Structure formats: structure tokens, C-alpha cells
């Protein structure tokens, strides 16, 4: 089922998500819904809190060279812990919870992450490039953080101004439709 995505500044996005303890059908349905929602909204990563569920679960499905996102490449990541990180890299990030806003963010270039899969099996991955960025972006969601918090004060101020303007415009458009 496609679920609604929680959008900034919804305070649920600030919640620290709780560890997953039951690797049961409920978790599997949650992961399936997250996948459907992410694909429907053209995302490449999604944390459970983005559909309002405060559990430490996230998915990542990066596009291949042709821009396809085969489900075989889907990563389901439960209770992740970053064991090590190295280097630094700047990527232009976007987030389904902050639609239509993209900006450069600096993160570690390489990460080693321990996590569980949907059956509770322990895994360890060492990765760099876009996947390392995606892991860090999504794990931040589990701790109640968004990529816009990593912007400089000046950029953040500009973002908040733009966001307010956009909210006003959407409200205006909705009001006009309501009058008709
Ligand atoms: C690198 C950087 C960030 C991530 C986290 C995952 N981010 C996303 O999945 C962002 C998706 C996104 C999709 C949007 O929709 C379209 O482009 C059609 C979008 O724009 C709108 O909502 C209009 C914004 C963000 C992983 C790796
Ligand atoms: Co995000």
C-alpha cells in the first residue's frame, strides 16, 4: 500500500526511532509499503519515520546506469549502526520529506555499517560513493535529523524563507480552488 509521506516541518521527523524487536509479518508489510511508497514518489531511499512509523528501518534502492531501480538491488536495513567512517565527500542531496529542494551536503566518503535484514539476520556492509551517502542520509532520519540541518546558517535561512513563501503560495492556490 502506498502511504503518505511526512513532510517538513512535521515534528514527527524530529523523533528518534525505536529499535525493531519483532521480525514478523508486521515488519514485512511495513517494508513492502515503504518500497511501494518510495517507488511511487520517485525516491531512492526512505526511512520508516517518513511514513510516520518511528522504527529503525530504512530502505535504499539506487538506480543503475540506465536509471532503472531493479527490486533485486533493494536494500532493507533494520537497526543499522555505523561502525566506522572515513574521508569526506560532497553530494547534492534531496529528500522526499523536503520535496523540490536539493543542496550540497558534506558527509563521510566511506562507511562500514552493521544492520539486520527483514528476518533479523546480521549483515555488515562497507561502501562508498552514493550508497555511503544514502546510508548516512537515511540513518540521520532514524535519529530525527534532516539533511537541511547540515546546511550553513546562511543557506538554512534562505531555505526557510523559500519554504515559507512556497507554503503561502500553496495555501493561496488551495483557497482559490475552494472558492470555485
Ligand atoms: C543521495 C542523496 C539523498 C538520498 C536520500 C533519498 N532521497 C530521495 O529519495 C529523494 C527523492 C526525491 C524525489 C523527488 O521527486 C522527483 O524527483 C519526481 C523530489 O522532488 C519532488 O518531490 C518534486 C525530491 C526528492 C540518497 C542518496
Ligand atoms: Co530523506
PDB file of N, CA and C in Angstrom, residues 77-180:
ATOM      1  N   UNK A  77      17.176  -2.307   5.496  1.00  0.00           N
ATOM      2  CA  UNK A  77      18.167  -2.107   6.558  1.00  0.00           C
ATOM      3  C   UNK A  77      17.448  -1.871   7.887  1.00  0.00           C
ATOM      4  N   UNK A  78      17.645  -2.790   8.810  1.00  0.00           N
ATOM      5  CA  UNK A  78      16.981  -2.704  10.114  1.00  0.00           C
ATOM      6  C   UNK A  78      18.043  -2.509  11.207  1.00  0.00           C
ATOM      7  N   UNK A  79      17.759  -1.645  12.154  1.00  0.00           N
ATOM      8  CA  UNK A  79      18.640  -1.370  13.299  1.00  0.00           C
ATOM      9  C   UNK A  79      20.100  -1.125  12.886  1.00  0.00           C
ATOM     10  N   UNK A  80      20.334  -0.218  11.927  1.00  0.00           N
ATOM     11  CA  UNK A  80      21.720  -0.006  11.468  1.00  0.00           C
ATOM     12  C   UNK A  80      22.577   0.730  12.506  1.00  0.00           C
ATOM     13  N   UNK A  81      23.865   0.373  12.488  1.00  0.00           N
ATOM     14  CA  UNK A  81      24.856   1.074  13.320  1.00  0.00           C
ATOM     15  C   UNK A  81      26.062   1.354  12.433  1.00  0.00           C
ATOM     16  N   UNK A  82      26.485   2.606  12.384  1.00  0.00           N
ATOM     17  CA  UNK A  82      27.705   2.931  11.624  1.00  0.00           C
ATOM     18  C   UNK A  82      28.898   2.572  12.515  1.00  0.00           C
ATOM     19  N   UNK A  83      29.680   1.586  12.072  1.00  0.00           N
ATOM     20  CA  UNK A  83      30.815   1.121  12.875  1.00  0.00           C
ATOM     21  C   UNK A  83      32.052   1.981  12.635  1.00  0.00           C
ATOM     22  N   UNK A  84      32.231   2.379  11.374  1.00  0.00           N
ATOM     23  CA  UNK A  84      33.402   3.189  11.013  1.00  0.00           C
ATOM     24  C   UNK A  84      33.022   4.117   9.879  1.00  0.00           C
ATOM     25  N   UNK A  85      33.652   5.283   9.818  1.00  0.00           N
ATOM     26  CA  UNK A  85      33.503   6.145   8.638  1.00  0.00           C
ATOM     27  C   UNK A  85      34.830   6.824   8.342  1.00  0.00           C
ATOM     28  N   UNK A  86      35.031   7.098   7.042  1.00  0.00           N
ATOM     29  CA  UNK A  86      36.303   7.699   6.608  1.00  0.00           C
ATOM     30  C   UNK A  86      36.081   8.734   5.520  1.00  0.00           C
ATOM     31  N   UNK A  87      36.997   9.690   5.454  1.00  0.00           N
ATOM     32  CA  UNK A  87      37.033  10.647   4.354  1.00  0.00           C
ATOM     33  C   UNK A  87      35.872  11.609   4.351  1.00  0.00           C
ATOM     34  N   UNK A  88      35.806  12.381   3.269  1.00  0.00           N
ATOM     35  CA  UNK A  88      34.687  13.310   3.155  1.00  0.00           C
ATOM     36  C   UNK A  88      34.324  13.497   1.693  1.00  0.00           C
ATOM     37  N   UNK A  89      33.031  13.684   1.455  1.00  0.00           N
ATOM     38  CA  UNK A  89      32.535  13.847   0.084  1.00  0.00           C
ATOM     39  C   UNK A  89      31.336  14.784   0.120  1.00  0.00           C
ATOM     40  N   UNK A  90      31.184  15.539  -0.965  1.00  0.00           N
ATOM     41  CA  UNK A  90      30.037  16.454  -1.065  1.00  0.00           C
ATOM     42  C   UNK A  90      29.116  15.953  -2.162  1.00  0.00           C
ATOM     43  N   UNK A  91      27.837  15.782  -1.811  1.00  0.00           N
ATOM     44  CA  UNK A  91      26.821  15.347  -2.777  1.00  0.00           C
ATOM     45  C   UNK A  91      25.637  16.299  -2.723  1.00  0.00           C
ATOM     46  N   UNK A  92      24.977  16.466  -3.846  1.00  0.00           N
ATOM     47  CA  UNK A  92      23.731  17.233  -3.842  1.00  0.00           C
ATOM     48  C   UNK A  92      22.617  16.278  -3.437  1.00  0.00           C
ATOM     49  N   UNK A  93      22.015  16.559  -2.281  1.00  0.00           N
ATOM     50  CA  UNK A  93      21.004  15.650  -1.731  1.00  0.00           C
ATOM     51  C   UNK A  93      19.591  16.197  -1.894  1.00  0.00           C
ATOM     52  N   UNK A  94      18.652  15.266  -1.930  1.00  0.00           N
ATOM     53  CA  UNK A  94      17.234  15.597  -1.915  1.00  0.00           C
ATOM     54  C   UNK A  94      16.561  14.628  -0.967  1.00  0.00           C
ATOM     55  N   UNK A  95      15.320  14.902  -0.608  1.00  0.00           N
ATOM     56  CA  UNK A  95      14.619  14.064   0.363  1.00  0.00           C
ATOM     57  C   UNK A  95      13.122  14.154   0.093  1.00  0.00           C
ATOM     58  N   UNK A  96      12.452  13.017   0.114  1.00  0.00           N
ATOM     59  CA  UNK A  96      11.004  13.028  -0.145  1.00  0.00           C
ATOM     60  C   UNK A  96      10.250  13.827   0.914  1.00  0.00           C
ATOM     61  N   UNK A  97      10.848  14.021   2.087  1.00  0.00           N
ATOM     62  CA  UNK A  97      10.194  14.806   3.145  1.00  0.00           C
ATOM     63  C   UNK A  97      10.486  16.304   3.015  1.00  0.00           C
ATOM     64  N   UNK A  98      11.370  16.651   2.075  1.00  0.00           N
ATOM     65  CA  UNK A  98      11.663  18.069   1.794  1.00  0.00           C
ATOM     66  C   UNK A  98      11.556  18.231   0.279  1.00  0.00           C
ATOM     67  N   UNK A  99      10.341  18.046  -0.288  1.00  0.00           N
ATOM     68  CA  UNK A  99      10.203  17.979  -1.748  1.00  0.00           C
ATOM     69  C   UNK A  99      10.657  19.248  -2.463  1.00  0.00           C
ATOM     70  N   UNK A 100      11.222  19.003  -3.641  1.00  0.00           N
ATOM     71  CA  UNK A 100      11.669  20.081  -4.539  1.00  0.00           C
ATOM     72  C   UNK A 100      12.757  20.959  -3.939  1.00  0.00           C
ATOM     73  N   UNK A 101      13.565  20.420  -3.051  1.00  0.00           N
ATOM     74  CA  UNK A 101      14.710  21.179  -2.553  1.00  0.00           C
ATOM     75  C   UNK A 101      15.939  20.269  -2.569  1.00  0.00           C
ATOM     76  N   UNK A 102      16.976  20.762  -3.182  1.00  0.00           N
ATOM     77  CA  UNK A 102      18.223  19.985  -3.286  1.00  0.00           C
ATOM     78  C   UNK A 102      19.375  20.892  -2.878  1.00  0.00           C
ATOM     79  N   UNK A 103      20.326  20.351  -2.142  1.00  0.00           N
ATOM     80  CA  UNK A 103      21.504  21.159  -1.809  1.00  0.00           C
ATOM     81  C   UNK A 103      22.702  20.265  -1.488  1.00  0.00           C
ATOM     82  N   UNK A 104      23.872  20.891  -1.547  1.00  0.00           N
ATOM     83  CA  UNK A 104      25.123  20.162  -1.294  1.00  0.00           C
ATOM     84  C   UNK A 104      25.306  19.912   0.200  1.00  0.00           C
ATOM     85  N   UNK A 105      25.681  18.675   0.514  1.00  0.00           N
ATOM     86  CA  UNK A 105      25.910  18.293   1.903  1.00  0.00           C
ATOM     87  C   UNK A 105      27.222  17.518   1.982  1.00  0.00           C
ATOM     88  N   UNK A 106      27.997  17.800   3.027  1.00  0.00           N
ATOM     89  CA  UNK A 106      29.257  17.075   3.221  1.00  0.00           C
ATOM     90  C   UNK A 106      29.045  15.931   4.216  1.00  0.00           C
ATOM     91  N   UNK A 107      29.501  14.747   3.827  1.00  0.00           N
ATOM     92  CA  UNK A 107      29.400  13.566   4.690  1.00  0.00           C
ATOM     93  C   UNK A 107      30.673  12.734   4.544  1.00  0.00           C
ATOM     94  N   UNK A 108      30.737  11.632   5.321  1.00  0.00           N
ATOM     95  CA  UNK A 108      31.864  10.711   5.163  1.00  0.00           C
ATOM     96  C   UNK A 108      31.796  10.076   3.773  1.00  0.00           C
ATOM     97  N   UNK A 109      32.980   9.796   3.221  1.00  0.00           N
ATOM     98  CA  UNK A 109      33.056   9.251   1.860  1.00  0.00           C
ATOM     99  C   UNK A 109      32.859   7.725   1.865  1.00  0.00           C
ATOM    100  N   UNK A 110      33.225   7.110   2.993  1.00  0.00           N
ATOM    101  CA  UNK A 110      33.187   5.641   3.139  1.00  0.00           C
ATOM    102  C   UNK A 110      32.602   5.281   4.502  1.00  0.00           C
ATOM    103  N   UNK A 111      31.746   4.276   4.525  1.00  0.00           N
ATOM    104  CA  UNK A 111      31.185   3.836   5.819  1.00  0.00           C
ATOM    105  C   UNK A 111      31.156   2.312   5.916  1.00  0.00           C
ATOM    106  N   UNK A 112      31.247   1.844   7.153  1.00  0.00           N
ATOM    107  CA  UNK A 112      31.052   0.420   7.451  1.00  0.00           C
ATOM    108  C   UNK A 112      29.821   0.363   8.363  1.00  0.00           C
ATOM    109  N   UNK A 113      28.792  -0.341   7.903  1.00  0.00           N
ATOM    110  CA  UNK A 113      27.520  -0.350   8.638  1.00  0.00           C
ATOM    111  C   UNK A 113      27.113  -1.784   8.973  1.00  0.00           C
ATOM    112  N   UNK A 114      26.718  -1.970  10.232  1.00  0.00           N
ATOM    113  CA  UNK A 114      26.166  -3.262  10.671  1.00  0.00           C
ATOM    114  C   UNK A 114      24.654  -3.087  10.755  1.00  0.00           C
ATOM    115  N   UNK A 115      23.909  -4.072  10.272  1.00  0.00           N
ATOM    116  CA  UNK A 115      22.448  -3.975  10.335  1.00  0.00           C
ATOM    117  C   UNK A 115      21.838  -5.376  10.312  1.00  0.00           C
ATOM    118  N   UNK A 116      20.505  -5.419  10.394  1.00  0.00           N
ATOM    119  CA  UNK A 116      19.798  -6.693  10.249  1.00  0.00           C
ATOM    120  C   UNK A 116      18.902  -6.624   9.025  1.00  0.00           C
ATOM    121  N   UNK A 117      18.640  -7.784   8.430  1.00  0.00           N
ATOM    122  CA  UNK A 117      17.697  -7.812   7.306  1.00  0.00           C
ATOM    123  C   UNK A 117      16.289  -8.085   7.844  1.00  0.00           C
ATOM    124  N   UNK A 118      15.317  -8.278   6.964  1.00  0.00           N
ATOM    125  CA  UNK A 118      13.927  -8.412   7.409  1.00  0.00           C
ATOM    126  C   UNK A 118      13.676  -9.675   8.254  1.00  0.00           C
ATOM    127  N   UNK A 119      14.641 -10.600   8.218  1.00  0.00           N
ATOM    128  CA  UNK A 119      14.486 -11.823   9.017  1.00  0.00           C
ATOM    129  C   UNK A 119      15.301 -11.760  10.319  1.00  0.00           C
ATOM    130  N   UNK A 120      15.996 -10.641  10.533  1.00  0.00           N
ATOM    131  CA  UNK A 120      16.788 -10.487  11.754  1.00  0.00           C
ATOM    132  C   UNK A 120      18.220 -10.961  11.600  1.00  0.00           C
ATOM    133  N   UNK A 121      18.584 -11.386  10.362  1.00  0.00           N
ATOM    134  CA  UNK A 121      19.957 -11.848  10.094  1.00  0.00           C
ATOM    135  C   UNK A 121      20.916 -10.668  10.119  1.00  0.00           C
ATOM    136  N   UNK A 122      22.054 -10.819  10.841  1.00  0.00           N
ATOM    137  CA  UNK A 122      23.055  -9.741  10.923  1.00  0.00           C
ATOM    138  C   UNK A 122      23.840  -9.635   9.622  1.00  0.00           C
ATOM    139  N   UNK A 123      24.092  -8.394   9.167  1.00  0.00           N
ATOM    140  CA  UNK A 123      24.873  -8.137   7.946  1.00  0.00           C
ATOM    141  C   UNK A 123      25.858  -7.015   8.250  1.00  0.00           C
ATOM    142  N   UNK A 124      26.957  -6.999   7.487  1.00  0.00           N
ATOM    143  CA  UNK A 124      27.880  -5.862   7.554  1.00  0.00           C
ATOM    144  C   UNK A 124      28.191  -5.455   6.134  1.00  0.00           C
ATOM    145  N   UNK A 125      28.126  -4.148   5.863  1.00  0.00           N
ATOM    146  CA  UNK A 125      28.451  -3.658   4.529  1.00  0.00           C
ATOM    147  C   UNK A 125      29.500  -2.555   4.649  1.00  0.00           C
ATOM    148  N   UNK A 126      30.469  -2.588   3.718  1.00  0.00           N
ATOM    149  CA  UNK A 126      31.444  -1.496   3.615  1.00  0.00           C
ATOM    150  C   UNK A 126      31.209  -0.867   2.266  1.00  0.00           C
ATOM    151  N   UNK A 127      30.979   0.427   2.233  1.00  0.00           N
ATOM    152  CA  UNK A 127      30.619   1.032   0.952  1.00  0.00           C
ATOM    153  C   UNK A 127      31.053   2.487   0.859  1.00  0.00           C
ATOM    154  N   UNK A 128      31.128   2.973  -0.404  1.00  0.00           N
ATOM    155  CA  UNK A 128      31.455   4.395  -0.618  1.00  0.00           C
ATOM    156  C   UNK A 128      30.516   4.944  -1.689  1.00  0.00           C
ATOM    157  N   UNK A 129      30.833   6.124  -2.203  1.00  0.00           N
ATOM    158  CA  UNK A 129      30.009   6.708  -3.265  1.00  0.00           C
ATOM    159  C   UNK A 129      28.598   7.015  -2.793  1.00  0.00           C
ATOM    160  N   UNK A 130      27.662   6.941  -3.755  1.00  0.00           N
ATOM    161  CA  UNK A 130      26.273   7.326  -3.484  1.00  0.00           C
ATOM    162  C   UNK A 130      25.631   6.465  -2.391  1.00  0.00           C
ATOM    163  N   UNK A 131      26.006   5.177  -2.356  1.00  0.00           N
ATOM    164  CA  UNK A 131      25.410   4.293  -1.350  1.00  0.00           C
ATOM    165  C   UNK A 131      25.805   4.709   0.072  1.00  0.00           C
ATOM    166  N   UNK A 132      27.056   5.129   0.235  1.00  0.00           N
ATOM    167  CA  UNK A 132      27.517   5.595   1.557  1.00  0.00           C
ATOM    168  C   UNK A 132      26.745   6.853   1.964  1.00  0.00           C
ATOM    169  N   UNK A 133      26.500   7.718   1.001  1.00  0.00           N
ATOM    170  CA  UNK A 133      25.745   8.955   1.272  1.00  0.00           C
ATOM    171  C   UNK A 133      24.310   8.596   1.671  1.00  0.00           C
ATOM    172  N   UNK A 134      23.714   7.669   0.897  1.00  0.00           N
ATOM    173  CA  UNK A 134      22.330   7.271   1.162  1.00  0.00           C
ATOM    174  C   UNK A 134      22.194   6.666   2.565  1.00  0.00           C
ATOM    175  N   UNK A 135      23.144   5.785   2.943  1.00  0.00           N
ATOM    176  CA  UNK A 135      23.119   5.198   4.297  1.00  0.00           C
ATOM    177  C   UNK A 135      23.120   6.307   5.352  1.00  0.00           C
ATOM    178  N   UNK A 136      24.016   7.271   5.192  1.00  0.00           N
ATOM    179  CA  UNK A 136      24.143   8.326   6.212  1.00  0.00           C
ATOM    180  C   UNK A 136      22.893   9.203   6.253  1.00  0.00           C
ATOM    181  N   UNK A 137      22.352   9.527   5.070  1.00  0.00           N
ATOM    182  CA  UNK A 137      21.136  10.357   4.990  1.00  0.00           C
ATOM    183  C   UNK A 137      19.973   9.635   5.703  1.00  0.00           C
ATOM    184  N   UNK A 138      19.807   8.353   5.411  1.00  0.00           N
ATOM    185  CA  UNK A 138      18.668   7.602   5.974  1.00  0.00           C
ATOM    186  C   UNK A 138      18.864   7.323   7.466  1.00  0.00           C
ATOM    187  N   UNK A 139      20.083   7.041   7.883  1.00  0.00           N
ATOM    188  CA  UNK A 139      20.330   6.801   9.319  1.00  0.00           C
ATOM    189  C   UNK A 139      20.078   8.091  10.106  1.00  0.00           C
ATOM    190  N   UNK A 140      20.393   9.230   9.507  1.00  0.00           N
ATOM    191  CA  UNK A 140      20.064  10.516  10.144  1.00  0.00           C
ATOM    192  C   UNK A 140      18.571  10.613  10.441  1.00  0.00           C
ATOM    193  N   UNK A 141      17.725  10.140   9.497  1.00  0.00           N
ATOM    194  CA  UNK A 141      16.269  10.164   9.726  1.00  0.00           C
ATOM    195  C   UNK A 141      15.914   9.375  10.991  1.00  0.00           C
ATOM    196  N   UNK A 142      16.576   8.237  11.204  1.00  0.00           N
ATOM    197  CA  UNK A 142      16.273   7.399  12.373  1.00  0.00           C
ATOM    198  C   UNK A 142      16.595   8.131  13.678  1.00  0.00           C
ATOM    199  N   UNK A 143      17.503   9.104  13.573  1.00  0.00           N
ATOM    200  CA  UNK A 143      17.887   9.882  14.757  1.00  0.00           C
ATOM    201  C   UNK A 143      17.220  11.253  14.786  1.00  0.00           C
ATOM    202  N   UNK A 144      16.231  11.438  13.925  1.00  0.00           N
ATOM    203  CA  UNK A 144      15.445  12.685  13.933  1.00  0.00           C
ATOM    204  C   UNK A 144      16.110  13.854  13.234  1.00  0.00           C
ATOM    205  N   UNK A 145      17.023  13.550  12.301  1.00  0.00           N
ATOM    206  CA  UNK A 145      17.728  14.636  11.603  1.00  0.00           C
ATOM    207  C   UNK A 145      17.450  14.640  10.101  1.00  0.00           C
ATOM    208  N   UNK A 146      17.428  15.849   9.544  1.00  0.00           N
ATOM    209  CA  UNK A 146      17.227  16.033   8.099  1.00  0.00           C
ATOM    210  C   UNK A 146      18.475  16.659   7.491  1.00  0.00           C
ATOM    211  N   UNK A 147      18.659  16.457   6.180  1.00  0.00           N
ATOM    212  CA  UNK A 147      19.873  16.976   5.536  1.00  0.00           C
ATOM    213  C   UNK A 147      19.961  18.496   5.597  1.00  0.00           C
ATOM    214  N   UNK A 148      18.809  19.168   5.686  1.00  0.00           N
ATOM    215  CA  UNK A 148      18.839  20.646   5.720  1.00  0.00           C
ATOM    216  C   UNK A 148      19.496  21.172   7.001  1.00  0.00           C
ATOM    217  N   UNK A 149      19.581  20.322   8.037  1.00  0.00           N
ATOM    218  CA  UNK A 149      20.256  20.734   9.274  1.00  0.00           C
ATOM    219  C   UNK A 149      21.767  20.840   9.060  1.00  0.00           C
ATOM    220  N   UNK A 150      22.259  20.265   7.962  1.00  0.00           N
ATOM    221  CA  UNK A 150      23.695  20.280   7.703  1.00  0.00           C
ATOM    222  C   UNK A 150      24.112  21.464   6.826  1.00  0.00           C
ATOM    223  N   UNK A 151      23.123  22.283   6.430  1.00  0.00           N
ATOM    224  CA  UNK A 151      23.442  23.442   5.597  1.00  0.00           C
ATOM    225  C   UNK A 151      24.079  24.545   6.452  1.00  0.00           C
ATOM    226  N   UNK A 152      24.808  25.450   5.810  1.00  0.00           N
ATOM    227  CA  UNK A 152      25.366  26.599   6.530  1.00  0.00           C
ATOM    228  C   UNK A 152      24.206  27.460   7.043  1.00  0.00           C
ATOM    229  N   UNK A 153      24.464  28.299   8.035  1.00  0.00           N
ATOM    230  CA  UNK A 153      23.400  29.149   8.613  1.00  0.00           C
ATOM    231  C   UNK A 153      22.748  29.987   7.517  1.00  0.00           C
ATOM    232  N   UNK A 154      23.574  30.510   6.628  1.00  0.00           N
ATOM    233  CA  UNK A 154      23.067  31.384   5.550  1.00  0.00           C
ATOM    234  C   UNK A 154      22.134  30.614   4.613  1.00  0.00           C
ATOM    235  N   UNK A 155      22.582  29.417   4.217  1.00  0.00           N
ATOM    236  CA  UNK A 155      21.784  28.584   3.297  1.00  0.00           C
ATOM    237  C   UNK A 155      20.489  28.138   3.969  1.00  0.00           C
ATOM    238  N   UNK A 156      20.586  27.821   5.270  1.00  0.00           N
ATOM    239  CA  UNK A 156      19.401  27.363   6.005  1.00  0.00           C
ATOM    240  C   UNK A 156      18.361  28.487   6.078  1.00  0.00           C
ATOM    241  N   UNK A 157      18.842  29.724   6.299  1.00  0.00           N
ATOM    242  CA  UNK A 157      17.949  30.879   6.366  1.00  0.00           C
ATOM    243  C   UNK A 157      17.238  31.062   5.032  1.00  0.00           C
ATOM    244  N   UNK A 158      18.019  30.906   3.947  1.00  0.00           N
ATOM    245  CA  UNK A 158      17.471  31.049   2.592  1.00  0.00           C
ATOM    246  C   UNK A 158      16.410  29.974   2.347  1.00  0.00           C
ATOM    247  N   UNK A 159      16.726  28.763   2.792  1.00  0.00           N
ATOM    248  CA  UNK A 159      15.794  27.643   2.642  1.00  0.00           C
ATOM    249  C   UNK A 159      14.483  27.941   3.374  1.00  0.00           C
ATOM    250  N   UNK A 160      14.564  28.389   4.638  1.00  0.00           N
ATOM    251  CA  UNK A 160      13.363  28.646   5.451  1.00  0.00           C
ATOM    252  C   UNK A 160      12.506  29.732   4.802  1.00  0.00           C
ATOM    253  N   UNK A 161      13.165  30.735   4.232  1.00  0.00           N
ATOM    254  CA  UNK A 161      12.458  31.841   3.563  1.00  0.00           C
ATOM    255  C   UNK A 161      11.705  31.302   2.343  1.00  0.00           C
ATOM    256  N   UNK A 162      12.415  30.510   1.546  1.00  0.00           N
ATOM    257  CA  UNK A 162      11.824  29.906   0.335  1.00  0.00           C
ATOM    258  C   UNK A 162      10.646  29.009   0.709  1.00  0.00           C
ATOM    259  N   UNK A 163      10.849  28.232   1.789  1.00  0.00           N
ATOM    260  CA  UNK A 163       9.848  27.254   2.216  1.00  0.00           C
ATOM    261  C   UNK A 163       8.561  27.958   2.652  1.00  0.00           C
ATOM    262  N   UNK A 164       8.714  29.080   3.419  1.00  0.00           N
ATOM    263  CA  UNK A 164       7.570  29.862   3.886  1.00  0.00           C
ATOM    264  C   UNK A 164       6.807  30.421   2.690  1.00  0.00           C
ATOM    265  N   UNK A 165       7.562  30.929   1.718  1.00  0.00           N
ATOM    266  CA  UNK A 165       6.986  31.529   0.515  1.00  0.00           C
ATOM    267  C   UNK A 165       6.174  30.464  -0.233  1.00  0.00           C
ATOM    268  N   UNK A 166       6.750  29.283  -0.297  1.00  0.00           N
ATOM    269  CA  UNK A 166       6.111  28.192  -1.031  1.00  0.00           C
ATOM    270  C   UNK A 166       4.813  27.749  -0.336  1.00  0.00           C
ATOM    271  N   UNK A 167       4.881  27.698   1.008  1.00  0.00           N
ATOM    272  CA  UNK A 167       3.723  27.299   1.814  1.00  0.00           C
ATOM    273  C   UNK A 167       2.573  28.283   1.591  1.00  0.00           C
ATOM    274  N   UNK A 168       2.926  29.566   1.576  1.00  0.00           N
ATOM    275  CA  UNK A 168       1.943  30.632   1.367  1.00  0.00           C
ATOM    276  C   UNK A 168       1.290  30.456   0.000  1.00  0.00           C
ATOM    277  N   UNK A 169       2.131  30.209  -1.024  1.00  0.00           N
ATOM    278  CA  UNK A 169       1.636  30.054  -2.405  1.00  0.00           C
ATOM    279  C   UNK A 169       0.695  28.847  -2.504  1.00  0.00           C
ATOM    280  N   UNK A 170       1.065  27.744  -1.843  1.00  0.00           N
ATOM    281  CA  UNK A 170       0.215  26.535  -1.893  1.00  0.00           C
ATOM    282  C   UNK A 170      -1.112  26.812  -1.191  1.00  0.00           C
ATOM    283  N   UNK A 171      -1.039  27.502  -0.031  1.00  0.00           N
ATOM    284  CA  UNK A 171      -2.255  27.838   0.712  1.00  0.00           C
ATOM    285  C   UNK A 171      -3.167  28.683  -0.156  1.00  0.00           C
ATOM    286  N   UNK A 172      -2.580  29.695  -0.838  1.00  0.00           N
ATOM    287  CA  UNK A 172      -3.334  30.599  -1.710  1.00  0.00           C
ATOM    288  C   UNK A 172      -4.042  29.840  -2.814  1.00  0.00           C
ATOM    289  N   UNK A 173      -3.294  28.907  -3.441  1.00  0.00           N
ATOM    290  CA  UNK A 173      -3.841  28.121  -4.556  1.00  0.00           C
ATOM    291  C   UNK A 173      -4.992  27.245  -4.063  1.00  0.00           C
ATOM    292  N   UNK A 174      -4.801  26.656  -2.851  1.00  0.00           N
ATOM    293  CA  UNK A 174      -5.851  25.788  -2.274  1.00  0.00           C
ATOM    294  C   UNK A 174      -7.096  26.609  -1.985  1.00  0.00           C
ATOM    295  N   UNK A 175      -6.907  27.834  -1.419  1.00  0.00           N
ATOM    296  CA  UNK A 175      -8.020  28.728  -1.082  1.00  0.00           C
ATOM    297  C   UNK A 175      -8.810  29.087  -2.327  1.00  0.00           C
ATOM    298  N   UNK A 176      -8.101  29.424  -3.391  1.00  0.00           N
ATOM    299  CA  UNK A 176      -8.744  29.822  -4.654  1.00  0.00           C
ATOM    300  C   UNK A 176      -9.583  28.673  -5.217  1.00  0.00           C
ATOM    301  N   UNK A 177      -9.030  27.445  -5.105  1.00  0.00           N
ATOM    302  CA  UNK A 177      -9.758  26.267  -5.592  1.00  0.00           C
ATOM    303  C   UNK A 177     -11.042  26.053  -4.784  1.00  0.00           C
ATOM    304  N   UNK A 178     -10.898  26.283  -3.430  1.00  0.00           N
ATOM    305  CA  UNK A 178     -12.019  26.086  -2.533  1.00  0.00           C
ATOM    306  C   UNK A 178     -13.186  27.022  -2.837  1.00  0.00           C
ATOM    307  N   UNK A 179     -12.830  28.249  -3.291  1.00  0.00           N
ATOM    308  CA  UNK A 179     -13.861  29.261  -3.567  1.00  0.00           C
ATOM    309  C   UNK A 179     -14.735  28.932  -4.754  1.00  0.00           C
ATOM    310  N   UNK A 180     -14.156  28.201  -5.734  1.00  0.00           N
ATOM    311  CA  UNK A 180     -14.811  27.951  -7.011  1.00  0.00           C
ATOM    312  C   UNK A 180     -16.109  27.218  -6.974  1.00  0.00           C
TER     313      UNK A 180
END
